[in-house]
PDB file of C-alpha atoms in Angstrom:
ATOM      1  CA  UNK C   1     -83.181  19.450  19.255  1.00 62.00           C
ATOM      2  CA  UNK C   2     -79.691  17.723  18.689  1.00 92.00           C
ATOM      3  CA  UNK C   3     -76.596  20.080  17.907  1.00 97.00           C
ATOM      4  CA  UNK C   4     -76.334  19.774  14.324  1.00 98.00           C
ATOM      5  CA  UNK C   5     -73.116  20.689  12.924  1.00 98.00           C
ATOM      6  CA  UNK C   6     -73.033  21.680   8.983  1.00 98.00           C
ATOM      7  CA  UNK C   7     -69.952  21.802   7.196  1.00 98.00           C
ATOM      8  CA  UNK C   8     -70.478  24.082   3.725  1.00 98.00           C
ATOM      9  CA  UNK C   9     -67.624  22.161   1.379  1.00 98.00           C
ATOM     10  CA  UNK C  10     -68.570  24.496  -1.890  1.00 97.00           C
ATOM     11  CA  UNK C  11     -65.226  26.005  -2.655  1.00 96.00           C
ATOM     12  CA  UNK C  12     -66.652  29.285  -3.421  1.00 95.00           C
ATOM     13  CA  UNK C  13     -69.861  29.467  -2.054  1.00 95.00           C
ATOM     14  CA  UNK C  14     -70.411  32.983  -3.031  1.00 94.00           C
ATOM     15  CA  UNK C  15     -70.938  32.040  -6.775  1.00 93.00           C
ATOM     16  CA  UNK C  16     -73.185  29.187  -5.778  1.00 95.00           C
ATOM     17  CA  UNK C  17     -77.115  29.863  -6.505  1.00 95.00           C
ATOM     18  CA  UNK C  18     -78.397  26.691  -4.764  1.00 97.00           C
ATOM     19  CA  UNK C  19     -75.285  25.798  -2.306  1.00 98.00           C
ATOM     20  CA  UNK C  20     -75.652  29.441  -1.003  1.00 97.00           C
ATOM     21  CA  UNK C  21     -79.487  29.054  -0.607  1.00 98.00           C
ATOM     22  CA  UNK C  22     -79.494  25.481   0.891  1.00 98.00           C
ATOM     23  CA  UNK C  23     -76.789  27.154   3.788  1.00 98.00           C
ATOM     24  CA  UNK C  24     -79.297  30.113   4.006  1.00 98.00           C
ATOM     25  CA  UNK C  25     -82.010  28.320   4.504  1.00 97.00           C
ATOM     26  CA  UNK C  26     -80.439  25.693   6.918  1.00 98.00           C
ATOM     27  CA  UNK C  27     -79.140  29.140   8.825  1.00 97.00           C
ATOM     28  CA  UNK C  28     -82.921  30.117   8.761  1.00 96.00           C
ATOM     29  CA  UNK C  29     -84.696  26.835   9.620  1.00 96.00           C
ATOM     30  CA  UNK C  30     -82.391  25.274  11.992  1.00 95.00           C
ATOM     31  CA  UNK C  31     -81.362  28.430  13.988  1.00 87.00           C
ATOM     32  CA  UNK C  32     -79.410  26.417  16.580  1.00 93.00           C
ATOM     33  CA  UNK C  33     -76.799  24.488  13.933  1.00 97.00           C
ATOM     34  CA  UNK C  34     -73.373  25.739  13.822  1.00 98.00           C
ATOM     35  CA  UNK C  35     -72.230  25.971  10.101  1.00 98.00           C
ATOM     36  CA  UNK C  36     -68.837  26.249   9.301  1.00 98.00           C
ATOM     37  CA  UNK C  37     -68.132  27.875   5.456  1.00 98.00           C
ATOM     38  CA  UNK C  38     -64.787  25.944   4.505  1.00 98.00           C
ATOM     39  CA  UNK C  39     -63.783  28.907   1.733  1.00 98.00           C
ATOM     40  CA  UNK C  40     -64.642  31.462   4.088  1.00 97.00           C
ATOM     41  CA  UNK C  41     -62.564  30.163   7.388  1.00 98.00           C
ATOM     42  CA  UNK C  42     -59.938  28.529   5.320  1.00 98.00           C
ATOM     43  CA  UNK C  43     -59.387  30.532   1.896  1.00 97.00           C
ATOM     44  CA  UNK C  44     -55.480  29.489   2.531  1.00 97.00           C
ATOM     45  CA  UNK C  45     -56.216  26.182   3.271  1.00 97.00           C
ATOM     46  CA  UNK C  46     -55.175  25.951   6.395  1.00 98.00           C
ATOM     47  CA  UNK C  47     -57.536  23.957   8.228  1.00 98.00           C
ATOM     48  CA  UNK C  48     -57.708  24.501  12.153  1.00 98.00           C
ATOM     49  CA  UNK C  49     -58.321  20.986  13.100  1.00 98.00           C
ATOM     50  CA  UNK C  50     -57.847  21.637  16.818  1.00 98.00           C
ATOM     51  CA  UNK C  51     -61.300  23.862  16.110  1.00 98.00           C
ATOM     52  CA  UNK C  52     -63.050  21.489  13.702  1.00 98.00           C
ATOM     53  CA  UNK C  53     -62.223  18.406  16.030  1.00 98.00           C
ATOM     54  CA  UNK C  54     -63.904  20.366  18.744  1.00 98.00           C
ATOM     55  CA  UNK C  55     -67.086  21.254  16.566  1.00 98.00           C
ATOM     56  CA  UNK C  56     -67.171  17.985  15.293  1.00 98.00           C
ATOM     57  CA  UNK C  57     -67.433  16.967  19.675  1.00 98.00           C
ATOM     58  CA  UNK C  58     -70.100  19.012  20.216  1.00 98.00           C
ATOM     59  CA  UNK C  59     -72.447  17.966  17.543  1.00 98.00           C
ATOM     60  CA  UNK C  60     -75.077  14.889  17.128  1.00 98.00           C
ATOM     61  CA  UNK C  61     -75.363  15.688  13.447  1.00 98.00           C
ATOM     62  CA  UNK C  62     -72.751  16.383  11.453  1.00 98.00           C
ATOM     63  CA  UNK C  63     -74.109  17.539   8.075  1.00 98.00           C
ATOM     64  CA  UNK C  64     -71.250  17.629   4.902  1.00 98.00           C
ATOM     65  CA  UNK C  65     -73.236  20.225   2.114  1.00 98.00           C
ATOM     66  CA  UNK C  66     -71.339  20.665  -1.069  1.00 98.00           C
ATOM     67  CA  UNK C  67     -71.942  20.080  -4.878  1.00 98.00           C
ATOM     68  CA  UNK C  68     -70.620  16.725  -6.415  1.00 97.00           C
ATOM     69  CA  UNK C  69     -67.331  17.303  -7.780  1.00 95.00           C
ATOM     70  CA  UNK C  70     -65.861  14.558 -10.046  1.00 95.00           C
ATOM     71  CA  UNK C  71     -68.591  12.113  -7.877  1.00 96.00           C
ATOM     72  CA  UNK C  72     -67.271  13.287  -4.636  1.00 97.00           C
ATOM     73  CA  UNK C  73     -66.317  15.695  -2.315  1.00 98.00           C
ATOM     74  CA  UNK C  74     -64.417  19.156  -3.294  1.00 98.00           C
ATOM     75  CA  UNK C  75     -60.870  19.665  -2.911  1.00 97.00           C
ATOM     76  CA  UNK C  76     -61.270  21.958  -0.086  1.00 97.00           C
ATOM     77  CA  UNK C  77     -63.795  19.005   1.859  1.00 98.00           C
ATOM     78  CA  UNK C  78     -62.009  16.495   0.959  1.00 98.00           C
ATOM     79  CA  UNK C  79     -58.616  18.307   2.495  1.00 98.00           C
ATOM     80  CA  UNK C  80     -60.598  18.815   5.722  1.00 98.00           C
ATOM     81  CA  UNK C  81     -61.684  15.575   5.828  1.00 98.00           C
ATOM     82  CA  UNK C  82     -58.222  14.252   5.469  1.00 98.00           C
ATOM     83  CA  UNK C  83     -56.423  16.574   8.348  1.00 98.00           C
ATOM     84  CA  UNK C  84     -59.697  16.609  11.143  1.00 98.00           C
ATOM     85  CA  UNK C  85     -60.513  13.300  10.670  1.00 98.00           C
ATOM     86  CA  UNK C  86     -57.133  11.025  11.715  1.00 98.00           C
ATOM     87  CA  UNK C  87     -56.998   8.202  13.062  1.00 97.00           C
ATOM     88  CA  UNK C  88     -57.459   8.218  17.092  1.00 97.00           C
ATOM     89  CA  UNK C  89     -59.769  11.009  16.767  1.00 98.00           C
ATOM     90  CA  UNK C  90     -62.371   9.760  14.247  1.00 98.00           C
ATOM     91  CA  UNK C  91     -61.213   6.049  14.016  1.00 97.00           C
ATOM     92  CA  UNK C  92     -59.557   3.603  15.985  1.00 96.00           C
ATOM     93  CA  UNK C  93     -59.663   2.580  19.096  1.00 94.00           C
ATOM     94  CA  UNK C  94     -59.789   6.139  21.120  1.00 96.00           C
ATOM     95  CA  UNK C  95     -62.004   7.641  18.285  1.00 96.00           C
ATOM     96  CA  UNK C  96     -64.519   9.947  19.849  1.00 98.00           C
ATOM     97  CA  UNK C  97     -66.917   9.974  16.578  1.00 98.00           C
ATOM     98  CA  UNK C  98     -68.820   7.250  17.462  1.00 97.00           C
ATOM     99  CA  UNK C  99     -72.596   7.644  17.520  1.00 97.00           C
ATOM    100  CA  UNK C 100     -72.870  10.549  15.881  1.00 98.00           C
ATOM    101  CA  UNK C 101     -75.066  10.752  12.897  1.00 98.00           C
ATOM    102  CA  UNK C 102     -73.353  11.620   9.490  1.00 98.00           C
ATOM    103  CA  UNK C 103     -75.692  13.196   6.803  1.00 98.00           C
ATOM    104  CA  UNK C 104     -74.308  14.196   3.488  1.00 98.00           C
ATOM    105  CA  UNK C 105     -76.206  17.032   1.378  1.00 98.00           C
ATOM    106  CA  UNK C 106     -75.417  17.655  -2.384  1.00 98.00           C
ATOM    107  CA  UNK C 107     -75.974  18.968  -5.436  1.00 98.00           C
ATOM    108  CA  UNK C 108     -75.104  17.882  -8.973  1.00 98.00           C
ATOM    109  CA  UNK C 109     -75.141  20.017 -12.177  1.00 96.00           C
ATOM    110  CA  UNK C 110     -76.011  17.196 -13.801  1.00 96.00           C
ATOM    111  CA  UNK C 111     -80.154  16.141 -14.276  1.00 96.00           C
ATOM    112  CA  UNK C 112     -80.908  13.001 -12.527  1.00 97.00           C
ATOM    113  CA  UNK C 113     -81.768  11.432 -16.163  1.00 97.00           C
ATOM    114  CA  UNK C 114     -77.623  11.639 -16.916  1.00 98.00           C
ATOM    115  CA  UNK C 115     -77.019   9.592 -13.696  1.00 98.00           C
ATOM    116  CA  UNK C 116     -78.160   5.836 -15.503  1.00 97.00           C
ATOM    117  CA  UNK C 117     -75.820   3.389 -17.052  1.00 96.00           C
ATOM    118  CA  UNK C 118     -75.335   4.199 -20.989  1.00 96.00           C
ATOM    119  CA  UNK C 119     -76.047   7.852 -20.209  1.00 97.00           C
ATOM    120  CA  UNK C 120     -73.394  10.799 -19.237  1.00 97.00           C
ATOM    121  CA  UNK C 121     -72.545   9.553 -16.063  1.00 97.00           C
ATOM    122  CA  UNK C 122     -72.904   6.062 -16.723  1.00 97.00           C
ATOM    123  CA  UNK C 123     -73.868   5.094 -13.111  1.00 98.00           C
ATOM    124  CA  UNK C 124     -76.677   6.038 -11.066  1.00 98.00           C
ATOM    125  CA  UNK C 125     -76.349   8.205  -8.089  1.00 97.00           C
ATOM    126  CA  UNK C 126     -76.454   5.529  -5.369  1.00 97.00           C
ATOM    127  CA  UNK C 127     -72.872   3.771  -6.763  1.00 98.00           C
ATOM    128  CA  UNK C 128     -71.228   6.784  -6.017  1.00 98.00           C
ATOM    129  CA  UNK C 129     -71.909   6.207  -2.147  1.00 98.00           C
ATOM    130  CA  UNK C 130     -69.960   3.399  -0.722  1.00 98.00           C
ATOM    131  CA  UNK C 131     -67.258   5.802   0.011  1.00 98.00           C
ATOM    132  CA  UNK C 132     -69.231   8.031   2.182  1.00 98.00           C
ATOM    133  CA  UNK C 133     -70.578   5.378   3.705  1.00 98.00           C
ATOM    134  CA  UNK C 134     -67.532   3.410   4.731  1.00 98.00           C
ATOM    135  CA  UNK C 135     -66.732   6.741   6.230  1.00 98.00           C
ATOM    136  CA  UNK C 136     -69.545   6.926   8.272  1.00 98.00           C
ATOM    137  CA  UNK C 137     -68.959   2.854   9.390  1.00 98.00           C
ATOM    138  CA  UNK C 138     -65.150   3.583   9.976  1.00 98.00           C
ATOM    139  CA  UNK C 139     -65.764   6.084  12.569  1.00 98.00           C
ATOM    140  CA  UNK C 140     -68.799   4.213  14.030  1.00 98.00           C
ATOM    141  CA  UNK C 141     -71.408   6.938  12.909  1.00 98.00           C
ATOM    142  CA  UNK C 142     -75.076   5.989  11.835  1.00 98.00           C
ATOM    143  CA  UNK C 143     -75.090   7.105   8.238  1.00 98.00           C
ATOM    144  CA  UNK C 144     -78.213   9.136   7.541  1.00 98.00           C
ATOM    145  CA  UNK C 145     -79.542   8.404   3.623  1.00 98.00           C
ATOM    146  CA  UNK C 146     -78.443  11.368   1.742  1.00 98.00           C
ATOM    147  CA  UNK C 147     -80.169  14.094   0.669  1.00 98.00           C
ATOM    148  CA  UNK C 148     -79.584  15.573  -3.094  1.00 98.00           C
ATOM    149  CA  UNK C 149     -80.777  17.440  -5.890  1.00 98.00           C
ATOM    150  CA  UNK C 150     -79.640  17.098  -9.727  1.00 98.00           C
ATOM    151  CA  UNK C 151     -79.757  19.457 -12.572  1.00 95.00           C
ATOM    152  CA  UNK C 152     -78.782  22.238 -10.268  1.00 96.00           C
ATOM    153  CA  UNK C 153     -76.948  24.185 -12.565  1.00 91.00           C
ATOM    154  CA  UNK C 154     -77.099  28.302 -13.190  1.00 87.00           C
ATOM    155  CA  UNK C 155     -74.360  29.989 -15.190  1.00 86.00           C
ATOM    156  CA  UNK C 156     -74.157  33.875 -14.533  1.00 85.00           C
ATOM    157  CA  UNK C 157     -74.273  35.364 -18.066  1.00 85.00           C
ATOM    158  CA  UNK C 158     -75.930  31.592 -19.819  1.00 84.00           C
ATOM    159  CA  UNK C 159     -78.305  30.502 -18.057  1.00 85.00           C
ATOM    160  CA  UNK C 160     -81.958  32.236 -18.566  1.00 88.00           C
ATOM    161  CA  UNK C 161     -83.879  34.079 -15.699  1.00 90.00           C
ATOM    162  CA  UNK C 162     -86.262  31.044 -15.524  1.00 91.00           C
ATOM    163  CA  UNK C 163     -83.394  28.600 -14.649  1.00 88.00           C
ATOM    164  CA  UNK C 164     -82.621  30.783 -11.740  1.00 89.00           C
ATOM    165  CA  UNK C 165     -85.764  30.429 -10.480  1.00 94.00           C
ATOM    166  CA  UNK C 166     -85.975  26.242 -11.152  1.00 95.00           C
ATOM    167  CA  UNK C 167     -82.223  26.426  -9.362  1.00 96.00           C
ATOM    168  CA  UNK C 168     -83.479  28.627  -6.128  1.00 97.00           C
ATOM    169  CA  UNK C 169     -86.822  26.842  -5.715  1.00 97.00           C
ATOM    170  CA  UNK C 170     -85.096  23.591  -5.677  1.00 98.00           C
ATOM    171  CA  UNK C 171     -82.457  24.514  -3.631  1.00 98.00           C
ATOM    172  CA  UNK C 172     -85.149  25.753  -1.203  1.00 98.00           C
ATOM    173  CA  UNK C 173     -87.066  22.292  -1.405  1.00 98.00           C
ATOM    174  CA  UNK C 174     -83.476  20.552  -0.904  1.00 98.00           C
ATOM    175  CA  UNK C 175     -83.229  22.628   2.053  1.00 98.00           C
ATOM    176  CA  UNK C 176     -86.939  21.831   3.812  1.00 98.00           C
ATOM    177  CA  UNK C 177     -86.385  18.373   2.843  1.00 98.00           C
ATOM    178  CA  UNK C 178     -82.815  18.183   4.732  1.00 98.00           C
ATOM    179  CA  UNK C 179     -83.987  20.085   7.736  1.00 98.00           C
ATOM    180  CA  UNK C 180     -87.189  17.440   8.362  1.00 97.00           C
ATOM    181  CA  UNK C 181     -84.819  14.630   7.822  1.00 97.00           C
ATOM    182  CA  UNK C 182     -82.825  16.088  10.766  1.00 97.00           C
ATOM    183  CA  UNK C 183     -85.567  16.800  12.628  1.00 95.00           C
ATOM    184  CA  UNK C 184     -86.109  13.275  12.277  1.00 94.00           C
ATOM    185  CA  UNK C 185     -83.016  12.102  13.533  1.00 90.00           C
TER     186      UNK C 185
END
């Protein structure tokens, strides 16, 4: 099995019904992978990047979990991202990144159905990716095609007992279906 190297990016993953079951069930199913909680090891937001940098080393798969915030990344994520992934290190000509397989995981509140042009989003899923994957060809990683789910959302207090249930069995189907992609790898 490659090192696989999952990077939680919800900024409170605590409050999260389907983020907090897709990292459980990752934690479960791929027993080896190193996951890093970004609002548990940085709640001030000060990144280690001497430690991420060397996580990010170790691993063949580097797996970026989070829920789609404003069509991208959370502030937290996108923070790391900025600091642990300079230039030299993840890009240029002494970046060490190179090879490594990038696979992003995510979850909208949103149903798939709002993702279409004329509806809420306007756009379908897939134009929201160039970004991630110029990422991925920057730093000379193999982009992986990502794995999401929509309509993932549960409000404590709103939402009924049955939409907990849709929410957790989808997150666990998220979860089976990222962990035999990476198997795949």
């Amino acid at each position: 099995m490659k090192n696989v190297l999952v990077i939680s990016g919800h900024p409170n993953l605590s409050q999260s019904i389907a983020n907090q079951t897709i990292i459980d069930s990752l934690a479960s199913g791929l027993n080896s992978a190193e996951i890093h909680r970004l609002d548990t090891l940085y709640p001030t937001e000060q990144i280690d990047v001497a430690a991420e940098q060397q996580a990010l080393l170790n691993a063949d798969v580097i797996v970026w979990q989070f829920p789609f915030h404003w069509y991208s990344m959370p502030a937290l994520m996108k923070k790391w991202l900025d600091e642990v992934f300079l230039h030299g290190f993840a890009h240029g000509s002494t970046a060490k990144l190179g090879g490594k397989t990038l696979q992003i995981s995510f979850t909208t509140g949103a149903s798939g159905e709002e993702y279409a042009e004329g509806q809420a989003m306007n756009f379908p899923i897939k134009a929201f990716m160039p970004a991630f994957q110029q990422i991925a060809a920057l730093c000379g990683m193999h982009f992986a095609p990502p794995i999401y789910s929509t309509g993932m959302m549960y409000i404590e207090g709103l939402s009924s007992v049955q939409d907990l249930q849709n929410v957790t069995e989808k997150a666990k189907d998220h979860a089976a279906r990222l962990i035999q992609q990476i198997q795949q790898l």
